[in-house]
Tab-separated table of C-alpha atoms in Angstrom:
chain	number	residue	atom	x	y	z
A	1396	MET	CA	106.109	81.743	78.736
A	1397	LYS	CA	107.452	78.872	80.847
A	1398	ILE	CA	106.553	75.182	80.813
A	1399	LEU	CA	107.655	72.225	82.920
A	1400	ILE	CA	108.322	68.792	81.399
A	1401	LEU	CA	108.619	65.718	83.606
A	1402	GLU	CA	110.222	63.022	81.474
A	1403	ASP	CA	113.044	60.609	82.306
A	1404	GLU	CA	113.541	59.226	78.758
A	1405	ASP	CA	115.911	61.450	76.759
A	1406	GLU	CA	114.548	60.500	73.329
A	1407	LYS	CA	110.919	61.105	74.303
A	1408	TYR	CA	111.827	64.360	76.037
A	1409	GLU	CA	113.647	65.626	72.947
A	1410	GLN	CA	110.658	64.870	70.729
A	1411	ILE	CA	108.354	66.825	73.039
A	1412	ARG	CA	110.799	69.709	73.562
A	1413	SER	CA	111.529	70.181	69.860
A	1414	TYR	CA	107.832	70.152	68.963
A	1415	VAL	CA	106.994	72.658	71.692
A	1416	ALA	CA	109.790	74.942	70.415
A	1417	GLU	CA	108.431	74.567	66.878
A	1418	ILE	CA	105.020	75.897	67.971
A	1419	ILE	CA	106.310	78.607	70.369
A	1420	PRO	CA	109.961	79.380	69.563
A	1421	ASP	CA	110.678	81.682	72.519
A	1422	ILE	CA	109.224	79.397	75.187
A	1423	THR	CA	111.264	78.524	78.285
A	1424	VAL	CA	111.403	74.810	79.129
A	1425	GLN	CA	112.383	73.340	82.498
A	1426	ARG	CA	112.961	69.597	82.631
A	1427	GLU	CA	112.710	67.268	85.624
A	1428	LYS	CA	113.481	63.541	85.514
A	1429	ASN	CA	111.917	62.194	88.720
A	1430	TRP	CA	108.789	62.648	90.833
A	1431	LEU	CA	110.489	64.253	93.819
A	1432	ASP	CA	112.120	66.993	91.732
A	1433	TYR	CA	108.839	67.521	89.861
A	1434	SER	CA	106.981	68.031	93.147
A	1435	ARG	CA	109.540	70.575	94.291
A	1436	ALA	CA	109.470	72.409	90.953
A	1437	ILE	CA	105.703	72.999	90.822
A	1438	SER	CA	105.649	73.950	94.498
A	1439	GLY	CA	108.322	76.627	94.105
A	1440	ALA	CA	107.613	78.203	90.697
A	1441	LYS	CA	104.706	79.317	88.523
A	1442	PHE	CA	104.489	77.586	85.129
A	1443	ASP	CA	102.120	78.232	82.200
A	1444	LEU	CA	101.844	74.560	81.237
A	1445	ILE	CA	102.899	71.216	82.720
A	1446	LEU	CA	103.689	68.171	80.550
A	1447	LEU	CA	104.427	64.957	82.390
A	1448	ASP	CA	104.793	61.210	82.280
A	1449	LEU	CA	103.592	59.369	85.368
A	1450	VAL	CA	105.874	56.343	85.140
A	1451	VAL	CA	109.159	57.879	86.253
A	1452	PRO	CA	111.764	57.316	88.996
A	1453	ARG	CA	110.812	58.308	92.536
A	1454	SER	CA	113.941	60.421	93.035
A	1455	ALA	CA	117.448	61.018	91.700
A	1456	LYS	CA	118.759	58.464	94.205
A	1457	ASP	CA	116.107	55.839	93.490
A	1458	GLN	CA	115.980	55.130	89.742
A	1459	SER	CA	113.415	52.328	89.903
A	1460	LEU	CA	110.366	53.251	87.818
A	1461	GLU	CA	107.052	53.826	89.614
A	1462	ASP	CA	103.530	54.682	88.487
A	1463	HIS	CA	102.618	57.944	90.261
A	1464	HIS	CA	99.060	58.343	88.975
A	1465	ALA	CA	97.583	57.794	92.449
A	1466	SER	CA	99.309	60.926	93.797
A	1467	LEU	CA	98.983	63.051	90.638
A	1468	VAL	CA	96.051	65.235	91.727
A	1469	GLU	CA	97.236	65.614	95.313
A	1470	THR	CA	100.669	66.815	94.166
A	1471	THR	CA	99.749	68.892	91.109
A	1472	ARG	CA	96.671	70.579	92.566
A	1473	ASP	CA	98.063	71.248	96.040
A	1474	TYR	CA	96.807	74.717	97.062
A	1475	GLN	CA	100.217	75.516	98.549
A	1476	SER	CA	101.830	75.033	95.146
A	1477	LYS	CA	102.564	78.103	93.033
A	1478	SER	CA	101.394	76.140	89.973
A	1479	PHE	CA	98.220	74.617	91.403
A	1480	LYS	CA	96.081	76.356	88.718
A	1481	THR	CA	98.397	75.541	85.801
A	1482	PRO	CA	96.931	73.345	82.997
A	1483	ALA	CA	98.621	69.933	82.894
A	1484	ILE	CA	98.878	67.203	80.252
A	1485	VAL	CA	99.872	63.607	80.888
A	1486	LEU	CA	101.815	62.308	77.857
A	1487	THR	CA	102.241	58.579	78.394
A	1488	ARG	CA	102.756	55.330	76.507
A	1489	HIS	CA	101.087	53.432	79.352
A	1490	ASN	CA	97.380	52.647	79.689
A	1491	LEU	CA	95.936	54.838	82.440
A	1492	ASP	CA	92.253	54.217	81.695
A	1493	ASP	CA	91.559	53.007	85.225
A	1494	GLY	CA	87.810	53.405	85.803
A	1495	ASP	CA	86.948	57.072	86.330
A	1496	PHE	CA	90.600	58.116	86.587
A	1497	VAL	CA	90.826	60.010	83.273
A	1498	HIS	CA	87.407	61.614	83.772
A	1499	ASN	CA	88.390	62.839	87.248
A	1500	LEU	CA	91.599	64.333	85.887
A	1501	ASN	CA	89.662	66.344	83.310
A	1502	LEU	CA	87.646	67.905	86.137
A	1503	VAL	CA	90.836	69.482	87.543
A	1504	ASP	CA	92.249	70.549	84.137
A	1505	ILE	CA	94.625	67.601	83.764
A	1506	ASN	CA	94.285	65.919	80.354
A	1507	VAL	CA	95.618	62.488	79.343
A	1508	ILE	CA	97.061	62.181	75.838
A	1509	PRO	CA	98.504	58.856	74.583
A	1510	PHE	CA	102.086	59.236	73.378
A	1511	ASN	CA	102.656	56.976	70.391
A	1512	GLU	CA	104.514	56.739	67.095
A	1513	PHE	CA	101.499	57.923	65.071
A	1514	GLY	CA	101.996	61.453	66.345
A	1515	ALA	CA	98.362	62.184	67.220
A	1516	TRP	CA	99.632	63.679	70.469
A	1517	ARG	CA	101.180	66.514	68.486
A	1518	GLU	CA	97.882	68.007	67.331
A	1519	ALA	CA	96.361	67.743	70.802
A	1520	LEU	CA	99.419	69.412	72.345
A	1521	LYS	CA	99.417	72.119	69.680
A	1522	ILE	CA	95.859	73.141	70.597
A	1523	LYS	CA	96.848	73.494	74.244
A	1524	LEU	CA	100.009	75.448	73.449
A	1525	LEU	CA	98.197	77.906	71.202
A	1526	ALA	CA	95.543	78.403	73.874
A	1527	ILE	CA	98.040	79.431	76.555
A	1528	GLU	CA	100.053	81.526	74.084
A	1529	GLN	CA	97.063	83.821	73.556
A	1530	VAL	CA	97.150	84.840	77.231
A	1531	LYS	CA	100.081	87.102	78.087
A	1532	LYS	CA	100.652	86.443	81.767
A	1533	PHE	CA	102.708	88.320	84.327
A	1534	ASP	CA	103.401	87.628	87.982
A	1535	ILE	CA	103.019	91.287	88.895
A	1536	VAL	CA	101.307	94.385	87.490
A	1537	ILE	CA	102.598	97.809	88.581
A	1538	MET	CA	100.182	100.657	87.900
A	1539	CYS	CA	101.368	104.242	87.293
A	1540	ALA	CA	99.425	107.343	86.208
A	1541	LEU	CA	102.342	109.491	84.964
A	1542	ASP	CA	105.306	108.954	82.657
A	1543	LYS	CA	107.645	110.204	85.403
A	1544	GLU	CA	106.306	107.520	87.748
A	1545	VAL	CA	107.015	104.811	85.161
A	1546	ASN	CA	110.476	106.125	84.306
A	1547	ALA	CA	111.506	106.103	87.977
A	1548	PHE	CA	111.788	102.300	87.749
A	1549	GLU	CA	114.537	102.440	85.117
A	1550	GLY	CA	117.748	101.146	86.681
A	1551	LEU	CA	115.904	99.513	89.588
A	1552	THR	CA	114.755	96.409	87.704
A	1553	ASP	CA	116.817	93.513	86.361
A	1554	ASN	CA	115.788	94.218	82.797
A	1555	TRP	CA	113.955	97.135	81.152
A	1556	GLY	CA	111.783	96.399	78.146
A	1557	PRO	CA	110.607	98.908	75.548
A	1558	LEU	CA	107.341	100.820	75.886
A	1559	LYS	CA	104.736	98.992	73.804
A	1560	PRO	CA	101.014	98.234	73.659
A	1561	ILE	CA	99.973	94.844	75.055
A	1562	SER	CA	96.300	93.872	74.877
A	1563	GLY	CA	95.397	97.518	74.372
A	1564	LEU	CA	97.318	98.759	77.435
A	1565	ILE	CA	100.418	100.995	77.544
A	1566	CYS	CA	103.036	98.647	78.975
A	1567	ARG	CA	106.688	98.152	79.761
A	1568	GLU	CA	107.836	94.604	80.558
A	1569	VAL	CA	110.406	94.291	83.350
A	1570	GLN	CA	112.025	91.571	85.439
A	1571	ILE	CA	112.388	91.977	89.201
A	1572	GLY	CA	114.248	89.059	90.745
A	1573	ASP	CA	112.307	85.885	89.928
A	1574	TYR	CA	109.183	87.848	89.030
A	1575	LYS	CA	108.002	88.676	85.539
A	1576	ALA	CA	106.344	92.078	85.852
A	1577	VAL	CA	104.700	94.690	83.665
A	1578	ILE	CA	104.373	98.405	84.350
A	1579	VAL	CA	101.024	99.690	83.061
A	1580	LYS	CA	100.495	103.419	82.557
A	1581	THR	CA	96.907	104.639	82.717
A	1582	ARG	CA	95.639	106.732	79.791
A	1583	ARG	CA	95.216	109.716	82.106
A	1584	MET	CA	95.043	110.522	85.802
A	1585	GLY	CA	91.906	109.872	87.815
A	1586	LEU	CA	89.692	107.134	89.210
A	1587	VAL	CA	87.985	106.181	85.950
A	1588	ALA	CA	91.163	105.724	83.910
A	1589	ALA	CA	92.776	103.792	86.778
A	1590	ALA	CA	89.740	101.526	87.149
A	1591	VAL	CA	89.631	100.730	83.419
A	1592	ALA	CA	93.375	100.022	83.121
A	1593	SER	CA	93.489	97.983	86.339
A	1594	ALA	CA	90.469	95.873	85.413
A	1595	PHE	CA	91.866	95.161	81.943
A	1596	ALA	CA	95.303	94.294	83.344
A	1597	LEU	CA	93.853	91.931	85.946
A	1598	ASP	CA	91.709	90.166	83.364
A	1599	ARG	CA	94.297	89.923	80.607
A	1600	PHE	CA	97.534	89.333	82.529
A	1601	GLN	CA	96.155	87.294	85.485
A	1602	PRO	CA	98.849	88.478	87.933
A	1603	ARG	CA	99.427	87.318	91.497
A	1604	LEU	CA	99.894	90.943	92.617
A	1605	ILE	CA	98.781	94.365	91.425
A	1606	CYS	CA	100.295	97.449	93.048
A	1607	MET	CA	100.535	101.176	92.434
A	1608	SER	CA	103.533	103.475	92.570
A	1609	GLY	CA	103.836	107.234	92.318
A	1610	ILE	CA	103.292	110.544	94.083
A	1611	CYS	CA	100.499	112.013	96.166
A	1612	GLY	CA	99.455	114.857	98.445
A	1613	GLY	CA	99.869	114.764	102.211
A	1614	MET	CA	97.699	115.972	105.082
A	1615	LYS	CA	99.334	118.691	107.160
A	1616	GLY	CA	100.405	117.325	110.532
A	1617	GLU	CA	100.114	113.703	109.377
A	1618	ALA	CA	102.644	113.429	106.546
A	1619	ASP	CA	105.681	115.390	105.410
A	1620	ILE	CA	107.257	115.798	101.984
A	1621	TYR	CA	108.823	112.521	100.780
A	1622	ASP	CA	107.055	110.332	103.362
A	1623	VAL	CA	106.005	107.079	101.683
A	1624	LEU	CA	102.331	106.369	102.350
A	1625	VAL	CA	101.750	102.631	102.139
A	1626	THR	CA	97.968	102.579	102.132
A	1627	GLN	CA	96.274	100.242	104.591
A	1628	VAL	CA	92.786	101.727	104.105
A	1629	CYS	CA	91.721	103.839	101.126
A	1630	HIS	CA	88.559	105.953	100.923
A	1631	GLN	CA	86.875	107.627	97.957
A	1632	HIS	CA	86.338	111.268	98.843
A	1633	ASP	CA	84.363	112.520	95.836
A	1634	ALA	CA	81.489	110.007	96.003
A	1635	GLY	CA	78.269	111.524	97.310
A	1636	LYS	CA	75.555	114.051	96.543
A	1637	TRP	CA	75.427	117.806	95.967
A	1638	SER	CA	72.422	119.592	97.465
A	1639	ALA	CA	71.431	123.103	98.560
A	1640	ASP	CA	73.303	122.429	101.790
A	1641	GLY	CA	76.518	121.554	99.957
A	1642	PHE	CA	78.263	118.247	99.280
A	1643	LYS	CA	77.427	115.200	101.399
A	1644	SER	CA	79.875	112.347	100.925
A	1645	GLU	CA	79.123	108.626	100.820
A	1646	HIS	CA	81.545	106.446	102.758
A	1647	TYR	CA	83.323	103.848	100.629
A	1648	ASP	CA	86.639	102.247	101.546
A	1649	VAL	CA	88.863	99.275	100.709
A	1650	GLN	CA	91.305	97.678	103.145
A	1651	LEU	CA	94.431	95.582	102.563
A	1652	GLU	CA	94.402	91.851	103.171
A	1653	VAL	CA	95.932	91.043	106.568
A	1654	ASP	CA	98.791	88.892	105.246
A	1655	VAL	CA	99.815	91.561	102.740
A	1656	HIS	CA	99.686	94.298	105.366
A	1657	ASN	CA	101.760	92.261	107.813
A	1658	LYS	CA	104.437	91.721	105.170
A	1659	LEU	CA	104.499	95.450	104.401
A	1660	LEU	CA	104.919	96.182	108.116
A	1661	GLU	CA	107.879	93.806	108.205
A	1662	ILE	CA	109.497	95.389	105.136
A	1663	SER	CA	108.976	98.943	106.400
A	1664	ALA	CA	110.602	98.135	109.754
A	1665	ASP	CA	113.837	96.867	108.166
A	1666	PRO	CA	116.671	99.454	108.537
A	1667	ALA	CA	118.294	98.077	105.360
A	1668	VAL	CA	115.182	99.069	103.392
A	1669	HIS	CA	115.442	102.670	104.641
A	1670	GLN	CA	119.115	102.715	103.737
A	1671	TYR	CA	118.484	101.401	100.224
A	1672	ILE	CA	115.641	103.815	99.501
A	1673	GLY	CA	117.615	106.811	100.752
A	1674	ALA	CA	120.785	105.955	98.830
A	1675	ASP	CA	121.811	107.662	95.573
A	1676	LEU	CA	118.933	110.154	95.484
A	1677	ASN	CA	121.351	113.042	94.812
A	1678	PRO	CA	118.918	115.880	95.613
A	1679	GLY	CA	119.478	119.340	94.240
A	1680	LYS	CA	119.074	122.376	96.461
A	1681	SER	CA	115.562	123.048	95.191
A	1682	GLU	CA	114.569	119.444	96.005
A	1683	ILE	CA	115.141	119.916	99.732
A	1684	PRO	CA	111.857	121.090	101.308
A	1685	GLU	CA	111.763	124.274	103.354
A	1686	GLY	CA	112.471	123.568	107.015
A	1687	MET	CA	114.409	120.359	106.230
A	1688	GLU	CA	118.210	120.425	106.710
A	1689	ARG	CA	118.770	117.284	104.684
A	1690	LEU	CA	116.507	115.018	102.685
A	1691	SER	CA	114.650	112.554	104.898
A	1692	PHE	CA	111.504	110.463	104.740
A	1693	LYS	CA	109.420	108.042	106.787
A	1694	LEU	CA	107.778	104.804	105.664
A	1695	LYS	CA	104.155	104.741	106.825
A	1696	PRO	CA	102.725	101.226	106.333
A	1697	ASP	CA	99.532	101.995	108.297
A	1698	ALA	CA	98.482	104.976	106.184
A	1699	THR	CA	94.848	105.863	105.638
A	1700	THR	CA	94.475	107.682	102.318
A	1701	SER	CA	91.687	109.020	100.149
A	1702	SER	CA	91.230	109.038	96.370
A	1703	GLY	CA	89.188	111.238	94.063
A	1704	SER	CA	89.282	112.342	90.438
A	1705	ALA	CA	89.554	116.065	91.253
A	1706	VAL	CA	92.927	117.681	91.931
A	1707	ILE	CA	93.074	119.560	95.237
A	1708	ALA	CA	95.238	122.631	94.628
A	1709	GLU	CA	93.946	125.248	97.085
A	1710	ASP	CA	95.373	125.739	100.570
A	1711	GLY	CA	92.937	124.674	103.258
A	1712	LYS	CA	90.800	122.491	100.991
A	1713	THR	CA	92.512	119.322	102.238
A	1714	ALA	CA	91.004	119.884	105.673
A	1715	SER	CA	87.569	118.980	104.310
A	1716	LEU	CA	88.817	115.517	103.362
A	1717	ALA	CA	89.572	114.699	106.981
A	1718	VAL	CA	85.984	115.188	108.136
A	1719	GLY	CA	84.870	111.848	109.568
A	1720	GLN	CA	88.257	110.255	108.833
A	1721	ARG	CA	90.599	109.702	111.754
A	1722	LYS	CA	94.307	110.055	110.975
A	1723	LEU	CA	93.945	110.595	107.231
A	1724	SER	CA	97.521	110.795	105.928
A	1725	GLY	CA	97.210	111.723	102.273
A	1726	PHE	CA	95.221	111.833	99.072
A	1727	ASP	CA	95.668	110.890	95.430
A	1728	MET	CA	93.618	110.252	92.303
A	1729	GLU	CA	93.858	106.504	91.605
A	1730	VAL	CA	94.610	104.110	94.506
A	1731	TYR	CA	90.966	103.467	95.439
A	1732	SER	CA	90.202	102.268	91.895
A	1733	VAL	CA	93.196	99.909	91.816
A	1734	PHE	CA	92.183	98.371	95.151
A	1735	GLU	CA	88.531	98.069	94.180
A	1736	SER	CA	89.410	96.493	90.813
A	1737	ALA	CA	91.569	93.872	92.561
A	1738	ARG	CA	88.863	93.180	95.134
A	1739	HIS	CA	86.272	92.455	92.414
A	1740	ALA	CA	88.555	90.634	89.940
A	1741	LEU	CA	87.432	87.220	88.706
A	1742	ASN	CA	90.859	85.859	89.648
A	1743	ARG	CA	91.500	87.390	93.071
A	1744	THR	CA	94.973	88.786	93.604
A	1745	ALA	CA	97.029	90.568	96.239
A	1746	PHE	CA	97.172	94.379	96.053
A	1747	PHE	CA	98.859	97.342	97.702
A	1748	ALA	CA	100.031	100.879	96.919
A	1749	ALA	CA	102.940	103.067	97.982
A	1750	LYS	CA	103.046	106.748	97.046
A	1751	ALA	CA	105.463	109.459	98.157
A	1752	VAL	CA	104.155	112.812	99.388
A	1753	VAL	CA	105.179	115.736	97.151
A	1754	ASP	CA	102.579	118.305	98.258
A	1755	ASP	CA	101.782	119.117	101.886
A	1756	GLY	CA	99.066	121.643	101.130
A	1757	GLY	CA	101.233	124.508	102.388
A	1758	VAL	CA	104.484	126.181	101.384
A	1759	ASN	CA	105.922	122.973	99.937
A	1760	LYS	CA	104.005	122.723	96.663
A	1761	GLY	CA	104.829	122.412	92.986
A	1762	ASP	CA	106.701	119.977	90.764
A	1763	ARG	CA	110.167	120.291	92.294
A	1764	PHE	CA	109.719	117.261	94.564
A	1765	HIS	CA	108.327	114.961	91.859
A	1766	ARG	CA	111.593	113.362	90.679
A	1767	ILE	CA	112.676	112.161	94.086
A	1768	GLY	CA	109.123	111.323	95.152
A	1769	CYS	CA	108.676	109.030	92.133
A	1770	LEU	CA	112.056	107.417	92.784
A	1771	ILE	CA	111.448	106.801	96.492
A	1772	SER	CA	108.087	105.215	95.757
A	1773	ALA	CA	109.517	103.018	92.977
A	1774	LYS	CA	112.337	101.865	95.267
A	1775	PHE	CA	109.855	100.784	97.926
A	1776	ILE	CA	107.730	98.914	95.370
A	1777	VAL	CA	110.769	97.067	93.992
A	1778	THR	CA	111.977	96.233	97.506
A	1779	ALA	CA	108.591	94.784	98.447
A	1780	ILE	CA	108.486	92.689	95.270
A	1781	ARG	CA	111.992	91.318	95.842
A	1782	ALA	CA	110.965	90.492	99.423
A	1783	GLY	CA	108.193	88.219	98.119
A	1784	ILE	CA	105.092	90.336	98.726
A	1785	ALA	CA	103.394	88.595	95.765
A	1786	ASP	CA	103.570	85.222	97.524
A	1787	VAL	CA	102.196	85.979	100.992
A	1788	TRP	CA	98.508	85.922	100.052
A	1789	LYS	CA	97.103	82.752	98.470
A	1790	GLY	CA	93.662	84.157	97.663
């Protein structure tokens, strides 16, 4: 949990900081001493709580005190700011009861608490701190359906937390660059389990991005073993009706947001990304597909894929998925649910998925491609996160 404190007086700042640490010992505090640095801080980082005084210097170079209440809402609730939704508290010794000013601040989740020697501010601040502590927030949620898909991220992240339950979900906390992320493993494979886990994660963790990593099947002629299918459009292939004439499918699909897709196109076109993903894979002989001299893969950021809860294991069955679908590249069991959960979330968020092909519906089948497929997919996900994919869509 991370809070921002704008306070130029050292003594007052220390009182606030020590009390905050008393309530939440492991909290991270960032301090700014002037309005210009405060504006830059909330624009460039996501905080869980903002505490501020409004009578502070304009900048580090101009130490004359100014009352900034007139620009408080414009600066703190700027839609371009990464912290525009963050609860804020004004802790001030000065009288700011200027007509409807305090009432208007409450409408945008900015509360005014008098800071005085009686210490009443402490109880009011405690209530706010305990409220935000109950919500475990992450910048990014990464969904996986298999243990091997989760474990592929080990060594790729900046820290690797233990496997533990958080809010009823199977989670592993990780750090990727500046982003606090959590890998969530679904209880089992399939659309239902993925929908439940994704919906819970979106509601409880309130991320800016949810994505899915792992392995999938490929359509013959459209995708080869180890190709990374970055889904642009995902269909659900097992929705429909059985009748005497057979199965008639209903057409449901979810498409990526344009800004997210454009960023994925940019990432996939970078030669350095290909080099990074292909490095240190160390394939064994059995991990090289038949007909391939050396391990290779393609990044496909325009992939059309299809999801369903049934595993397709019989040669020739994949052809039926392509009926009515132009250029279908692959199929899996979860991506549609992750996309649909994100699309219907109360707090809208960016979403995407990248899965590596480990089954082409022909001679190249079985588990021998899973290790590298999981690793290639995880590397692409981590690369996209480090490239700022979570920040391109404002919602």
